[in-house]
């Protein structure tokens, strides 16, 4: 049974998949509603219990204050970063948030990794159920353009969900893996991944070598805050503006805003195929809808044609093309040199997106794969590669952003350029600038800009140096970006040869201690996990069987003492004792096994009871009735 | 731990190649003695500095100061067969990538991380003809922070002077809302300058390629230290000039993008 899964932790939907070893292909695991798509929505009930997925999405309309969607937008970001987001998204950020954002849901407060962990935990329970076994290792996908803090937040979410995160894989690369497996194609491929909240473009080279196929990423670019959400928001802004002109203000009706959002998303989906659609949406009670016309007094009624829709969303779609051009330039390729364009992500269903991409590359994009599932499927393949299953595929990914350190005057010295194949490293030598300086402060940043203030601060730490004349110390620091795109730092004093332990404090995110603390808390609050649940169920089942056996024995003793052969009695007693012992332990599989043994051992007994009951029934009837 | 004015800024030494500190004679054999005398921690067999123990197959620690050329098993030459380099990169990636050590011991996982990151760093540097020269000079201790500067080529001084004038005019015109015709004229001037600088960049790249070839030839014919040092000084000078022109090209490109 495979115990390592691939997870696509998406802005709108999340999925979990595994590599089916028998069929040699990845498959998505369906949830309780029959679909593998789990809405990335989390809600907190009045009693404090956590609701995830489809039921949580329904609560957006009735319990919007207790429910959150698109939490991926908040991962790895500080309160100051999300001010623009707050104008559009109904996130209720706790005012006490410092470096790490805290979101209020009802009367409880959570960090984005904790909320994401609830989604991961839900998906994990689907897999546990599917395999009837505990799944505890996973590959999780992230947008290729995620920075270090966003990646760390995702990894923390995995840990909080009780998963060992073997690797973070970039979403377009995962998609390429699934695509390559499916199509057996080689050459230069562009993956255009337009999801619910993020946009990525990756340029890859698919190469056949004697050892197997290499998927080498040449360049990647994107925007971690651009997605289908923005299309929804543009439509919403239009509707609310029209409504406010008519004297209807929805600001005081958060549930109604969600109702409107739902209606507009439905319209968006319709416009993927139809030439026009009509938005019909009931206005809140007390809304002065007289201006909306006599016929639809309390309903917002609006026709949208494809042409108008295209006009509204054109600026959003155009924003994807800057990153596309940059990625091509970085790969030193022209659009004509791309041999295949693969579309990934739900937003690539939008006709304007398809036509824009087709026009740019001068070729029809490949859209045969299910754009919702392909990322999770690729993650499952990568999970199997790490488990040693698939051994003829190798993924060489890159870091999306340059890594730098702050130097004199707040200028950033780039030490690992963007699009370097990971793992990548850089060694830097540091010394003291003044006499008897005891520490050297290092500020690590990510980004393409010249000045530290314009780049993303990743971490600050201090190198300790023994006091001495300026410039005497020689500290070598090794910065390493691992295969998940996460920074590791190690330092060594070259004069003493001593390794330094570096305590890197993330600028935005949780430190290890905080994650540990949350992990403890989450266990208190979380539903019982799968094995615990299984143990309880198995014990209940065992209790039922034991009681039934006792009753049956007592009854036979009463009705037909001596009917049971000694051999049978011996086996039965043995089975009862073994099951009692198993129930005292914690292995639910062992309990289940002895339940089966006892059921087997009681079969002759049950048969005799049936016969006696049947005999008694026959005795009381006339022959004609039989 | 904020950076305040009173706190000394980190003082960074560049480039940070260990070899440059050790003042090693870079003309000698590429592998360090530490590498060739190494033995396998697992089975004690001599490893000869190989990636894997020839006896038991375990991945080996990376000797400190391993340079990019020797990692790829290449001489310290500036002409590199890119196709061959890529093939070698792919075949080493299969062997060293962390994917294949996901279930190995912590030690082996670390060694895979060390070796595969060096592999990627080395490939990134060696496949680029300019980075390759910079790296070679760095190995020889020829391109430290102080020795790295931009040098204005005399033949470009006239153009640079004109460019600065055009840029000033452009900024003024932009600030005062100049006419479309005036803006277009300035833009055309900038574009002409851009072409000129791009041509200079191509020329300096060719020059670098020529000196690189000279270097390889000198190495083959066993040239003495003085001759080699002279060639390196020449390369250093070409790099400084290149860096100046490169900045010009980028600067004008940015101005054009903004206007
Ligand atoms: Zn060995």
PDB file of C-alpha atoms in Angstrom, chain A residues 29-149:
ATOM      1  CA  UNK A  29      -8.374  10.197  -4.351  1.00  0.00           C
ATOM      2  CA  UNK A  30     -12.060  11.159  -4.186  1.00  0.00           C
ATOM      3  CA  UNK A  31     -13.548  12.634  -1.041  1.00  0.00           C
ATOM      4  CA  UNK A  32     -16.904  11.933   0.620  1.00  0.00           C
ATOM      5  CA  UNK A  33     -18.748  13.880  -2.099  1.00  0.00           C
ATOM      6  CA  UNK A  34     -17.310  11.688  -4.821  1.00  0.00           C
ATOM      7  CA  UNK A  35     -15.101  14.423  -6.297  1.00  0.00           C
ATOM      8  CA  UNK A  36     -11.351  14.752  -5.661  1.00  0.00           C
ATOM      9  CA  UNK A  37     -11.750  18.541  -5.424  1.00  0.00           C
ATOM     10  CA  UNK A  38     -11.785  19.715  -1.820  1.00  0.00           C
ATOM     11  CA  UNK A  39     -12.770  23.387  -1.611  1.00  0.00           C
ATOM     12  CA  UNK A  40      -9.958  25.186   0.256  1.00  0.00           C
ATOM     13  CA  UNK A  41     -12.456  26.626   2.719  1.00  0.00           C
ATOM     14  CA  UNK A  42     -12.305  26.312   6.499  1.00  0.00           C
ATOM     15  CA  UNK A  43     -15.030  27.193   8.971  1.00  0.00           C
ATOM     16  CA  UNK A  44     -15.149  27.149  12.742  1.00  0.00           C
ATOM     17  CA  UNK A  45     -18.407  26.034  14.331  1.00  0.00           C
ATOM     18  CA  UNK A  46     -19.877  27.726  17.410  1.00  0.00           C
ATOM     19  CA  UNK A  47     -18.695  24.780  19.531  1.00  0.00           C
ATOM     20  CA  UNK A  48     -15.154  25.282  18.234  1.00  0.00           C
ATOM     21  CA  UNK A  49     -15.084  22.309  15.881  1.00  0.00           C
ATOM     22  CA  UNK A  50     -13.433  22.706  12.493  1.00  0.00           C
ATOM     23  CA  UNK A  51     -15.303  22.216   9.247  1.00  0.00           C
ATOM     24  CA  UNK A  52     -13.371  21.839   6.000  1.00  0.00           C
ATOM     25  CA  UNK A  53     -14.226  21.554   2.306  1.00  0.00           C
ATOM     26  CA  UNK A  54     -17.697  21.450   0.783  1.00  0.00           C
ATOM     27  CA  UNK A  55     -19.666  21.912   4.052  1.00  0.00           C
ATOM     28  CA  UNK A  56     -17.398  24.831   4.927  1.00  0.00           C
ATOM     29  CA  UNK A  57     -18.001  26.380   1.518  1.00  0.00           C
ATOM     30  CA  UNK A  58     -21.755  26.230   2.121  1.00  0.00           C
ATOM     31  CA  UNK A  59     -21.214  28.088   5.382  1.00  0.00           C
ATOM     32  CA  UNK A  60     -19.658  30.988   3.452  1.00  0.00           C
ATOM     33  CA  UNK A  61     -23.239  32.017   2.762  1.00  0.00           C
ATOM     34  CA  UNK A  62     -24.569  31.651   6.295  1.00  0.00           C
ATOM     35  CA  UNK A  63     -21.549  31.921   8.596  1.00  0.00           C
ATOM     36  CA  UNK A  64     -19.207  34.150   6.635  1.00  0.00           C
ATOM     37  CA  UNK A  65     -17.725  35.577   9.861  1.00  0.00           C
ATOM     38  CA  UNK A  66     -16.579  32.105  10.864  1.00  0.00           C
ATOM     39  CA  UNK A  67     -15.395  30.954   7.457  1.00  0.00           C
ATOM     40  CA  UNK A  68     -12.307  31.631   5.345  1.00  0.00           C
ATOM     41  CA  UNK A  69     -11.411  30.948   1.696  1.00  0.00           C
ATOM     42  CA  UNK A  70      -8.242  31.692  -0.350  1.00  0.00           C
ATOM     43  CA  UNK A  71      -6.042  31.542   2.769  1.00  0.00           C
ATOM     44  CA  UNK A  72      -3.140  30.668   0.440  1.00  0.00           C
ATOM     45  CA  UNK A  73      -2.933  34.390  -0.303  1.00  0.00           C
ATOM     46  CA  UNK A  74      -1.845  34.988   3.291  1.00  0.00           C
ATOM     47  CA  UNK A  75       0.805  32.272   3.533  1.00  0.00           C
ATOM     48  CA  UNK A  76       4.241  33.559   4.507  1.00  0.00           C
ATOM     49  CA  UNK A  77       3.192  37.205   4.507  1.00  0.00           C
ATOM     50  CA  UNK A  78       3.216  39.939   7.119  1.00  0.00           C
ATOM     51  CA  UNK A  79       0.260  42.164   8.032  1.00  0.00           C
ATOM     52  CA  UNK A  80       1.739  45.088   6.079  1.00  0.00           C
ATOM     53  CA  UNK A  81       1.923  42.949   2.912  1.00  0.00           C
ATOM     54  CA  UNK A  82      -1.759  42.205   2.739  1.00  0.00           C
ATOM     55  CA  UNK A  83      -3.329  45.636   3.061  1.00  0.00           C
ATOM     56  CA  UNK A  84      -4.395  45.619  -0.596  1.00  0.00           C
ATOM     57  CA  UNK A  85      -5.813  42.138  -0.198  1.00  0.00           C
ATOM     58  CA  UNK A  86      -7.922  43.262   2.732  1.00  0.00           C
ATOM     59  CA  UNK A  87      -9.766  45.765   0.546  1.00  0.00           C
ATOM     60  CA  UNK A  88     -11.127  42.895  -1.536  1.00  0.00           C
ATOM     61  CA  UNK A  89     -11.048  39.765   0.588  1.00  0.00           C
ATOM     62  CA  UNK A  90     -13.128  39.396   3.729  1.00  0.00           C
ATOM     63  CA  UNK A  91     -10.127  38.362   5.838  1.00  0.00           C
ATOM     64  CA  UNK A  92     -10.525  39.382   9.467  1.00  0.00           C
ATOM     65  CA  UNK A  93      -6.947  39.962  10.558  1.00  0.00           C
ATOM     66  CA  UNK A  94      -6.387  40.082  14.287  1.00  0.00           C
ATOM     67  CA  UNK A  95      -5.106  43.573  15.186  1.00  0.00           C
ATOM     68  CA  UNK A  96      -2.500  42.009  17.480  1.00  0.00           C
ATOM     69  CA  UNK A  97      -0.750  40.370  14.472  1.00  0.00           C
ATOM     70  CA  UNK A  98       2.945  41.174  14.329  1.00  0.00           C
ATOM     71  CA  UNK A  99       5.236  39.394  11.894  1.00  0.00           C
ATOM     72  CA  UNK A 100       2.852  36.523  11.448  1.00  0.00           C
ATOM     73  CA  UNK A 101      -0.704  37.237  10.399  1.00  0.00           C
ATOM     74  CA  UNK A 102      -3.442  35.946  12.686  1.00  0.00           C
ATOM     75  CA  UNK A 103      -6.909  35.472  11.274  1.00  0.00           C
ATOM     76  CA  UNK A 104     -10.059  35.637  13.353  1.00  0.00           C
ATOM     77  CA  UNK A 105     -12.698  32.983  12.702  1.00  0.00           C
ATOM     78  CA  UNK A 106     -15.634  33.363  15.082  1.00  0.00           C
ATOM     79  CA  UNK A 107     -14.056  33.666  18.510  1.00  0.00           C
ATOM     80  CA  UNK A 108     -10.867  31.824  17.635  1.00  0.00           C
ATOM     81  CA  UNK A 109      -7.635  33.054  16.059  1.00  0.00           C
ATOM     82  CA  UNK A 110      -5.380  31.095  13.692  1.00  0.00           C
ATOM     83  CA  UNK A 111      -2.252  31.632  11.618  1.00  0.00           C
ATOM     84  CA  UNK A 112      -2.469  30.869   7.870  1.00  0.00           C
ATOM     85  CA  UNK A 113      -0.345  27.687   8.258  1.00  0.00           C
ATOM     86  CA  UNK A 114      -2.786  26.422  10.884  1.00  0.00           C
ATOM     87  CA  UNK A 115      -5.743  27.034   8.583  1.00  0.00           C
ATOM     88  CA  UNK A 116      -3.929  25.336   5.704  1.00  0.00           C
ATOM     89  CA  UNK A 117      -3.154  22.452   8.058  1.00  0.00           C
ATOM     90  CA  UNK A 118      -6.897  21.914   8.551  1.00  0.00           C
ATOM     91  CA  UNK A 119      -7.249  21.503   4.785  1.00  0.00           C
ATOM     92  CA  UNK A 120      -4.278  19.109   4.661  1.00  0.00           C
ATOM     93  CA  UNK A 121      -5.684  17.141   7.585  1.00  0.00           C
ATOM     94  CA  UNK A 122      -8.998  16.772   5.755  1.00  0.00           C
ATOM     95  CA  UNK A 123      -7.218  15.487   2.621  1.00  0.00           C
ATOM     96  CA  UNK A 124      -5.099  13.159   4.740  1.00  0.00           C
ATOM     97  CA  UNK A 125      -8.292  11.698   6.220  1.00  0.00           C
ATOM     98  CA  UNK A 126      -9.550  10.995   2.680  1.00  0.00           C
ATOM     99  CA  UNK A 127      -6.370   9.056   1.950  1.00  0.00           C
ATOM    100  CA  UNK A 128      -6.445   7.263   5.327  1.00  0.00           C
ATOM    101  CA  UNK A 129      -9.983   6.156   4.568  1.00  0.00           C
ATOM    102  CA  UNK A 130      -9.119   5.203   0.979  1.00  0.00           C
ATOM    103  CA  UNK A 131      -6.132   3.060   1.926  1.00  0.00           C
ATOM    104  CA  UNK A 132      -7.524   1.955   5.284  1.00  0.00           C
ATOM    105  CA  UNK A 133      -4.127   2.874   6.568  1.00  0.00           C
ATOM    106  CA  UNK A 134      -2.337   5.895   7.953  1.00  0.00           C
ATOM    107  CA  UNK A 135      -0.787   8.187   5.359  1.00  0.00           C
ATOM    108  CA  UNK A 136       1.913  10.310   6.951  1.00  0.00           C
ATOM    109  CA  UNK A 137       4.368  11.331   4.213  1.00  0.00           C
ATOM    110  CA  UNK A 138       3.642  13.794   1.467  1.00  0.00           C
ATOM    111  CA  UNK A 139       4.956  15.893  -1.361  1.00  0.00           C
ATOM    112  CA  UNK A 140       3.137  19.225  -1.374  1.00  0.00           C
ATOM    113  CA  UNK A 141       3.060  21.584  -4.330  1.00  0.00           C
ATOM    114  CA  UNK A 142       3.620  25.337  -4.166  1.00  0.00           C
ATOM    115  CA  UNK A 143       3.493  28.065  -6.805  1.00  0.00           C
ATOM    116  CA  UNK A 144       6.883  28.198  -8.522  1.00  0.00           C
ATOM    117  CA  UNK A 145       7.127  31.886  -7.700  1.00  0.00           C
ATOM    118  CA  UNK A 146       6.616  31.347  -3.959  1.00  0.00           C
ATOM    119  CA  UNK A 147       9.444  32.874  -1.927  1.00  0.00           C
ATOM    120  CA  UNK A 148      11.235  31.251   0.984  1.00  0.00           C
ATOM    121  CA  UNK A 149       8.748  32.496   3.606  1.00  0.00           C
TER     122      UNK A 149
END
